[in-house]
Amino acid sequence: MSEPRGRSTQRHATATDVARLAGVSQSAVSRAFTPGASIARETRARVEDAARALGYRPNAIARSLTTRRSRIIGVAAAYLQNHFYPDVLEALSKGLQARGYHLLLFTPDAARDADPLLQEVLAWQVDALILASTTLSSALAGQCRAAGIPVLLFNRTSRHADVSSVTGENLRGGRLIAEFLVAGGHKRLAFIAGIENSSTSRDREAGFTGWLAEHGHAPPLREVGLYDFEAASAAARRLLARSDRPDAIFVANDHMATAVSEVARHEFGLRIPRDLSLVGFDDTGPARWPSFSLTSFAQPLHPMVDAAVAMVCEMIEDPAAPTRHQVVPGELVVRGSARIPPEGCVSRGDALVWRPVQETVV
Amino acid sequence: MSEPRGRSTQRHATATDVARLAGVSQSAVSRAFTPGASIARETRARVEDAARALGYRPNAIARSLTTRRSRIIGVAAAYLQNHFYPDVLEALSKGLQARGYHLLLFTPDAARDADPLLQEVLAWQVDALILASTTLSSALAGQCRAAGIPVLLFNRTSRHADVSSVTGENLRGGRLIAEFLVAGGHKRLAFIAGIENSSTSRDREAGFTGWLAEHGHAPPLREVGLYDFEAASAAARRLLARSDRPDAIFVANDHMATAVSEVARHEFGLRIPRDLSLVGFDDTGPARWPSFSLTSFAQPLHPMVDAAVAMVCEMIEDPAAPTRHQVVPGELVVRGSARIPPEGCVSRGDALVWRPVQETVV
DNA sequence: GCGGGATTTGCATGCGCATGCAAGCCTTCC
DNA sequence: GGAAGGCTTGCATGCGCATGCAAATCCCGC
C-alpha cells in the first residue's frame, strides 16, 4: 500500500505539524480550516498542501473544546422494530449531516429508565437532544434547560415539562378514523393502544373516543399492544376471540396493525375487510404493501423530519426561543384494509384519502 | 421548576468549580471520577457531594482530548429500509453502550461516495469504525490503518484491503439453497442479486451457482435487485413475465424477497409455493410473518452482533492484532414459501431447517 | 517513639485547537 | 512622499480534564 509507516498507532498530524511544514504559525493553520477566517489566499493554499501531505484533519474534539459547540446532536431512538423509526433516523441523520451535525445515537431500553443514558450523552456536550421514541423525565428536562441544551421531542409530547415537539395530527387522526369507520357502517369498534403513557397513543385514543362520544356512539372495546408486535398479536387474539367480536379495529400504529392483520387472517381465518376492518396510524413500511394494504393515517415522514431539523437548528441558534409544538398535517390514506364508506373519499394524487365533510379544527 | 437560574446558557460547572466547593484540588475531582484512581474514600465522598450540588458531570470532550480515547465508535449504516439493519443497529448500540461506548451514526447515501462523510467521522477521533452496509474504499482503509483506527466490516467483506469482518455464511448459504431447491424438484431456477459489488451478494450468488455447476445443473436466470424494494419488484416482474418463467427464485435478501413475494402473488396471481418457490436470506423481520412465511437462510443477529462487539473491543485494546474474518454459522430455516423436499428437513427447536446430507466445508 | 513504606494529595503541564490583540505589511490617496 | 486604513500574521492564552511527579500524610511494627 501507499502507507509504509510503522505497524500501529501512527500519531495523527496536528495543526502544529502542518504549520511547521508550511512555514506558518499554528494559528494560520487553524484559520485555513475555519471558513470566513482572515487568511491570504496564498497562505491558505500553502497550508492546504502541507495538510494534504501529512494527511491532516482538524481534530473535532479539540475544536469542540474551544468553540464550545460540539456539532453533535444526541438522538434517542427505541422501538426500531417499528419501521417508522429507522426511516426517521435515516432522514434525521441525512438532514443533520447536511447541516454539519452528527448524531450520537443511543437506544434506551424500553423497560429501563433512560435517564442514566441521557446523562452520558449530556456529558458529550451535545448541542441538542432529540428524543424520538422516549419520554423525558421532568428531572432531565430541568437539567437540560439549566444547561441550555435544546430538547426536541419527536412524535411525542410531554405534559410534565415545557419542551418543544414535532408530532403528527394524533388527535385529529383519531377523530377522522372514528368518523371514517362509523361512515363505513361498523357497529362494534375496538381500539388497540400503544404504550399507555405515551402521548401519541393517548392522543390518538382521545381523538377516537372523543369523536365517538360526541356523536353518541358506544365507547370502543380496548386492549393494549404496547407498540410491540407480540403484545399486539396477543391483544388481537383477545379481541377476536370474543363472542361480540369487533367489526373494526383502530390500531394505534401500523407496526401493531400488521400484527393484528396477521392474527386475524392466519389465526382466525377472517377476511379483511369483509369480516374485519383495520385502520392503522403512520402509513409506513409494510402497511403499504399489497398484502396488508392498510388504511392508515399518514404521518408524513419528510415534513416531520424537516420540521424537526429546522426547529433544532433554530433552537441551537437561539436557546432562549420559546418552546413550540409543531403539528405536521397528515391525512387518512384509504386502502383496502377497511370497508370504504359509500361517499367521503376523494383521490389525491395516486392515493385515495378520506375527506370529512367539515371538521372542526382541534 | 426547581431551576430558577437566568434565562439561557447556564455555564456548566467544571471540575475546578467542584474542587473549590469541596475544598480540594481539581486533580482530586478528576480522580474521584476516574475508576481505579488513587483517592481516599472520604475525599471521594466530599467531591461527589459537591458535584451533586453543582450538577457537575465530567466533560467527555475534554476527557477525550487528554486521554486520547474518545469511547466513540463510528457506525455507518445505510439501507435502513432493510429490516435487518435497524435490528443490527439497535443491538450494536446496546452492546457497545453496555461497554461504555457510544455510536456516532452516519448514513452514507447509497448513491454517493461515503468517503467524505467517513472523513468527518475520523475527525472525531473515533476509537473504531464499524461499517454495516457500506463498502470501504481502499484509500480510506489505508488512512484508517495509518491512523491506527480499527475498522470492522459488518455483513460485508472487502477484497481491496485487509480489513476484519463479521459475516454470515454467505457462500455456504448459497450452496445449501441450491441444494434445497434442486431437492425440491425445481427445474428453472433464478437468482436476484443485491448490489453487484457487495460481497454478500457476490458470495451468496457464488455459492448458489457454484453448487449448481458442480452438480451439472444449468445456471440460473439472473436479475439485479440492488437490495431495494422497488428495484427488486421490477426484477421480479421481468422474471415472472418471461415465457420460461422460473419455478424457483433465490433472492439475495429477505427485504427483496418480500417484494418479490408481493409482486408474484398480487400482480401475477401466482400461488406460493405451488406456482413459485421463494427463498430469501437473513431470516429477519416480515419474512417470518405468516403472510410471507419465507424460507430463508438465517444470519443470526445476536451472535453476529456479539462477535462484532467483541472484535471491536479487542481491536481497540490491541490495534496491532491481525485482521480476522469471522463467519457466524447460520442455517436454512424452512417455512412455507418454497416447496419442501420429501426428505432432508429436520426440526430444530420450534423451526424446521434444511439438513444437508454431508457437505464439504467451504 | 521513630523510621519506612503505603497511601493520598496538589502542582504543573499538556492534549489540539480557536481567537483577541497587537504588530507587520501593503495599498491607496492626497 | 507620507499617512491612513485594510488586510494578514503571529503571539499568547485558555477550553476542561488527566496524569507524572514530588510533597505530605498516615499507618504500622519494632
PDB file of C-alpha atoms in Angstrom, chain A residues 196-340:
ATOM      1  CA  GLU A 196     -50.251   3.709  27.903  1.00  0.00           C
ATOM      2  CA  ASN A 197     -48.366   6.773  28.934  1.00  0.00           C
ATOM      3  CA  SER A 198     -47.131   7.738  25.505  1.00  0.00           C
ATOM      4  CA  SER A 199     -48.682  10.922  24.272  1.00  0.00           C
ATOM      5  CA  THR A 200     -49.190   9.546  20.796  1.00  0.00           C
ATOM      6  CA  SER A 201     -51.277   6.676  21.956  1.00  0.00           C
ATOM      7  CA  ARG A 202     -53.211   8.829  24.363  1.00  0.00           C
ATOM      8  CA  ASP A 203     -53.932  11.488  21.798  1.00  0.00           C
ATOM      9  CA  ARG A 204     -54.974   9.056  19.115  1.00  0.00           C
ATOM     10  CA  GLU A 205     -57.260   7.359  21.531  1.00  0.00           C
ATOM     11  CA  ALA A 206     -58.634  10.619  22.814  1.00  0.00           C
ATOM     12  CA  GLY A 207     -59.488  11.706  19.299  1.00  0.00           C
ATOM     13  CA  PHE A 208     -61.080   8.387  18.529  1.00  0.00           C
ATOM     14  CA  THR A 209     -63.191   8.008  21.638  1.00  0.00           C
ATOM     15  CA  GLY A 210     -63.880  11.726  21.761  1.00  0.00           C
ATOM     16  CA  TRP A 211     -65.495  11.742  18.357  1.00  0.00           C
ATOM     17  CA  LEU A 212     -67.481   8.635  19.137  1.00  0.00           C
ATOM     18  CA  ALA A 213     -68.772  10.081  22.368  1.00  0.00           C
ATOM     19  CA  GLU A 214     -69.658  13.375  20.782  1.00  0.00           C
ATOM     20  CA  HIS A 215     -71.671  11.588  18.172  1.00  0.00           C
ATOM     21  CA  GLY A 216     -73.466   9.318  20.530  1.00  0.00           C
ATOM     22  CA  HIS A 217     -71.690   6.081  19.850  1.00  0.00           C
ATOM     23  CA  ALA A 218     -70.743   3.489  22.374  1.00  0.00           C
ATOM     24  CA  PRO A 219     -67.147   3.599  23.535  1.00  0.00           C
ATOM     25  CA  PRO A 220     -64.904   1.109  21.741  1.00  0.00           C
ATOM     26  CA  LEU A 221     -63.527  -2.047  23.196  1.00  0.00           C
ATOM     27  CA  ARG A 222     -59.986  -1.545  24.297  1.00  0.00           C
ATOM     28  CA  GLU A 223     -56.810  -3.561  24.510  1.00  0.00           C
ATOM     29  CA  VAL A 224     -53.180  -2.615  24.936  1.00  0.00           C
ATOM     30  CA  GLY A 225     -50.494  -3.582  22.438  1.00  0.00           C
ATOM     31  CA  LEU A 226     -47.535  -1.688  23.869  1.00  0.00           C
ATOM     32  CA  TYR A 227     -46.337  -0.786  20.379  1.00  0.00           C
ATOM     33  CA  ASP A 228     -44.971  -4.303  20.273  1.00  0.00           C
ATOM     34  CA  PHE A 229     -45.606  -6.927  17.642  1.00  0.00           C
ATOM     35  CA  GLU A 230     -46.158  -9.806  20.022  1.00  0.00           C
ATOM     36  CA  ALA A 231     -48.149  -7.833  22.522  1.00  0.00           C
ATOM     37  CA  ALA A 232     -50.339  -6.518  19.734  1.00  0.00           C
ATOM     38  CA  SER A 233     -50.846 -10.025  18.438  1.00  0.00           C
ATOM     39  CA  ALA A 234     -51.963 -11.097  21.866  1.00  0.00           C
ATOM     40  CA  ALA A 235     -54.288  -8.120  22.117  1.00  0.00           C
ATOM     41  CA  ALA A 236     -55.789  -9.047  18.774  1.00  0.00           C
ATOM     42  CA  ARG A 237     -56.336 -12.619  19.924  1.00  0.00           C
ATOM     43  CA  ARG A 238     -58.198 -11.410  22.953  1.00  0.00           C
ATOM     44  CA  LEU A 239     -60.398  -9.146  20.910  1.00  0.00           C
ATOM     45  CA  LEU A 240     -61.097 -11.599  18.137  1.00  0.00           C
ATOM     46  CA  ALA A 241     -61.892 -14.473  20.443  1.00  0.00           C
ATOM     47  CA  ARG A 242     -64.777 -12.558  21.987  1.00  0.00           C
ATOM     48  CA  SER A 243     -68.308 -13.586  21.230  1.00  0.00           C
ATOM     49  CA  ASP A 244     -69.071  -9.960  20.403  1.00  0.00           C
ATOM     50  CA  ARG A 245     -66.089  -9.741  18.151  1.00  0.00           C
ATOM     51  CA  PRO A 246     -65.492  -6.178  16.894  1.00  0.00           C
ATOM     52  CA  ASP A 247     -66.100  -5.489  13.248  1.00  0.00           C
ATOM     53  CA  ALA A 248     -63.484  -2.756  13.099  1.00  0.00           C
ATOM     54  CA  ILE A 249     -60.273  -2.123  14.973  1.00  0.00           C
ATOM     55  CA  PHE A 250     -58.284   1.058  15.109  1.00  0.00           C
ATOM     56  CA  VAL A 251     -54.738   0.107  15.987  1.00  0.00           C
ATOM     57  CA  ALA A 252     -52.544   2.844  17.385  1.00  0.00           C
ATOM     58  CA  ASN A 253     -49.803   2.323  14.828  1.00  0.00           C
ATOM     59  CA  ASP A 254     -49.074   0.402  11.665  1.00  0.00           C
ATOM     60  CA  HIS A 255     -46.485  -1.795  13.238  1.00  0.00           C
ATOM     61  CA  MET A 256     -49.101  -3.241  15.549  1.00  0.00           C
ATOM     62  CA  ALA A 257     -51.713  -3.170  12.820  1.00  0.00           C
ATOM     63  CA  THR A 258     -49.706  -5.569  10.692  1.00  0.00           C
ATOM     64  CA  ALA A 259     -49.553  -7.892  13.654  1.00  0.00           C
ATOM     65  CA  VAL A 260     -53.304  -7.671  14.051  1.00  0.00           C
ATOM     66  CA  SER A 261     -53.790  -8.317  10.367  1.00  0.00           C
ATOM     67  CA  GLU A 262     -51.671 -11.434  10.536  1.00  0.00           C
ATOM     68  CA  VAL A 263     -53.516 -12.794  13.527  1.00  0.00           C
ATOM     69  CA  ALA A 264     -56.929 -12.013  12.093  1.00  0.00           C
ATOM     70  CA  ARG A 265     -56.274 -13.671   8.776  1.00  0.00           C
ATOM     71  CA  HIS A 266     -53.977 -16.512   9.617  1.00  0.00           C
ATOM     72  CA  GLU A 267     -55.160 -17.488  13.044  1.00  0.00           C
ATOM     73  CA  PHE A 268     -58.827 -16.595  12.906  1.00  0.00           C
ATOM     74  CA  GLY A 269     -59.351 -17.085   9.187  1.00  0.00           C
ATOM     75  CA  LEU A 270     -61.025 -13.713   8.898  1.00  0.00           C
ATOM     76  CA  ARG A 271     -61.156 -11.856   5.639  1.00  0.00           C
ATOM     77  CA  ILE A 272     -60.215  -8.243   5.578  1.00  0.00           C
ATOM     78  CA  PRO A 273     -62.157  -6.066   5.210  1.00  0.00           C
ATOM     79  CA  ARG A 274     -65.211  -8.285   4.785  1.00  0.00           C
ATOM     80  CA  ASP A 275     -65.118  -9.723   8.288  1.00  0.00           C
ATOM     81  CA  LEU A 276     -62.997  -7.110   9.931  1.00  0.00           C
ATOM     82  CA  SER A 277     -61.889  -3.603   9.121  1.00  0.00           C
ATOM     83  CA  LEU A 278     -58.495  -2.448  10.223  1.00  0.00           C
ATOM     84  CA  VAL A 279     -57.094   1.055  10.409  1.00  0.00           C
ATOM     85  CA  GLY A 280     -53.573   1.905  11.445  1.00  0.00           C
ATOM     86  CA  PHE A 281     -51.512   5.014  12.022  1.00  0.00           C
ATOM     87  CA  ASP A 282     -48.235   6.194  10.435  1.00  0.00           C
ATOM     88  CA  ASP A 283     -48.676   4.957   6.881  1.00  0.00           C
ATOM     89  CA  THR A 284     -45.271   3.438   6.805  1.00  0.00           C
ATOM     90  CA  GLY A 285     -43.351   0.377   5.718  1.00  0.00           C
ATOM     91  CA  PRO A 286     -45.162  -2.898   5.193  1.00  0.00           C
ATOM     92  CA  ALA A 287     -48.515  -1.193   5.680  1.00  0.00           C
ATOM     93  CA  ARG A 288     -48.371  -0.096   2.100  1.00  0.00           C
ATOM     94  CA  TRP A 289     -47.601  -3.468   0.677  1.00  0.00           C
ATOM     95  CA  PRO A 290     -50.431  -5.234  -1.121  1.00  0.00           C
ATOM     96  CA  SER A 291     -50.508  -7.986   1.478  1.00  0.00           C
ATOM     97  CA  PHE A 292     -51.643  -5.501   4.061  1.00  0.00           C
ATOM     98  CA  SER A 293     -52.925  -2.585   2.062  1.00  0.00           C
ATOM     99  CA  LEU A 294     -53.549  -0.835   5.303  1.00  0.00           C
ATOM    100  CA  THR A 295     -55.819   2.133   5.622  1.00  0.00           C
ATOM    101  CA  SER A 296     -53.794   4.402   7.835  1.00  0.00           C
ATOM    102  CA  PHE A 297     -53.486   7.948   8.980  1.00  0.00           C
ATOM    103  CA  ALA A 298     -50.280   9.241   7.464  1.00  0.00           C
ATOM    104  CA  GLN A 299     -47.575  10.890   9.449  1.00  0.00           C
ATOM    105  CA  PRO A 300     -45.629  12.422   6.610  1.00  0.00           C
ATOM    106  CA  LEU A 301     -42.063  11.474   7.305  1.00  0.00           C
ATOM    107  CA  HIS A 302     -40.162  14.103   5.437  1.00  0.00           C
ATOM    108  CA  PRO A 303     -42.215  17.094   6.502  1.00  0.00           C
ATOM    109  CA  MET A 304     -41.911  15.932  10.064  1.00  0.00           C
ATOM    110  CA  VAL A 305     -38.199  15.414   9.856  1.00  0.00           C
ATOM    111  CA  ASP A 306     -37.643  18.653   8.007  1.00  0.00           C
ATOM    112  CA  ALA A 307     -39.567  20.458  10.676  1.00  0.00           C
ATOM    113  CA  ALA A 308     -37.523  18.768  13.349  1.00  0.00           C
ATOM    114  CA  VAL A 309     -34.244  19.658  11.699  1.00  0.00           C
ATOM    115  CA  ALA A 310     -35.283  23.246  11.242  1.00  0.00           C
ATOM    116  CA  MET A 311     -36.508  23.547  14.799  1.00  0.00           C
ATOM    117  CA  VAL A 312     -33.398  22.028  16.260  1.00  0.00           C
ATOM    118  CA  CYS A 313     -31.196  24.372  14.307  1.00  0.00           C
ATOM    119  CA  GLU A 314     -33.238  27.366  15.395  1.00  0.00           C
ATOM    120  CA  MET A 315     -33.099  26.272  18.974  1.00  0.00           C
ATOM    121  CA  ILE A 316     -29.359  25.955  18.803  1.00  0.00           C
ATOM    122  CA  GLU A 317     -29.061  29.421  17.320  1.00  0.00           C
ATOM    123  CA  ASP A 318     -31.309  30.935  19.926  1.00  0.00           C
ATOM    124  CA  PRO A 319     -31.584  28.863  23.069  1.00  0.00           C
ATOM    125  CA  ALA A 320     -33.887  31.400  24.616  1.00  0.00           C
ATOM    126  CA  ALA A 321     -36.536  30.932  21.970  1.00  0.00           C
ATOM    127  CA  PRO A 322     -39.903  29.916  23.329  1.00  0.00           C
ATOM    128  CA  THR A 323     -40.926  26.290  23.148  1.00  0.00           C
ATOM    129  CA  ARG A 324     -43.041  25.323  20.194  1.00  0.00           C
ATOM    130  CA  HIS A 325     -45.282  22.415  19.453  1.00  0.00           C
ATOM    131  CA  GLN A 326     -45.349  21.874  15.760  1.00  0.00           C
ATOM    132  CA  VAL A 327     -48.053  19.638  14.389  1.00  0.00           C
ATOM    133  CA  VAL A 328     -47.478  18.367  10.888  1.00  0.00           C
ATOM    134  CA  PRO A 329     -50.708  17.780   8.983  1.00  0.00           C
ATOM    135  CA  GLY A 330     -51.449  14.354   7.612  1.00  0.00           C
ATOM    136  CA  GLU A 331     -54.370  12.618   6.041  1.00  0.00           C
ATOM    137  CA  LEU A 332     -56.217   9.368   6.247  1.00  0.00           C
ATOM    138  CA  VAL A 333     -54.957   7.257   3.373  1.00  0.00           C
ATOM    139  CA  VAL A 334     -57.655   4.848   2.326  1.00  0.00           C
ATOM    140  CA  ARG A 335     -56.609   1.431   1.128  1.00  0.00           C
ATOM    141  CA  GLY A 336     -58.128  -1.973   1.304  1.00  0.00           C
ATOM    142  CA  SER A 337     -57.970  -2.984   4.939  1.00  0.00           C
ATOM    143  CA  ALA A 338     -61.169  -1.264   5.933  1.00  0.00           C
ATOM    144  CA  ARG A 339     -64.556  -1.131   4.351  1.00  0.00           C
ATOM    145  CA  ILE A 340     -64.846   2.014   2.267  1.00  0.00           C
TER     146      ILE A 340
END
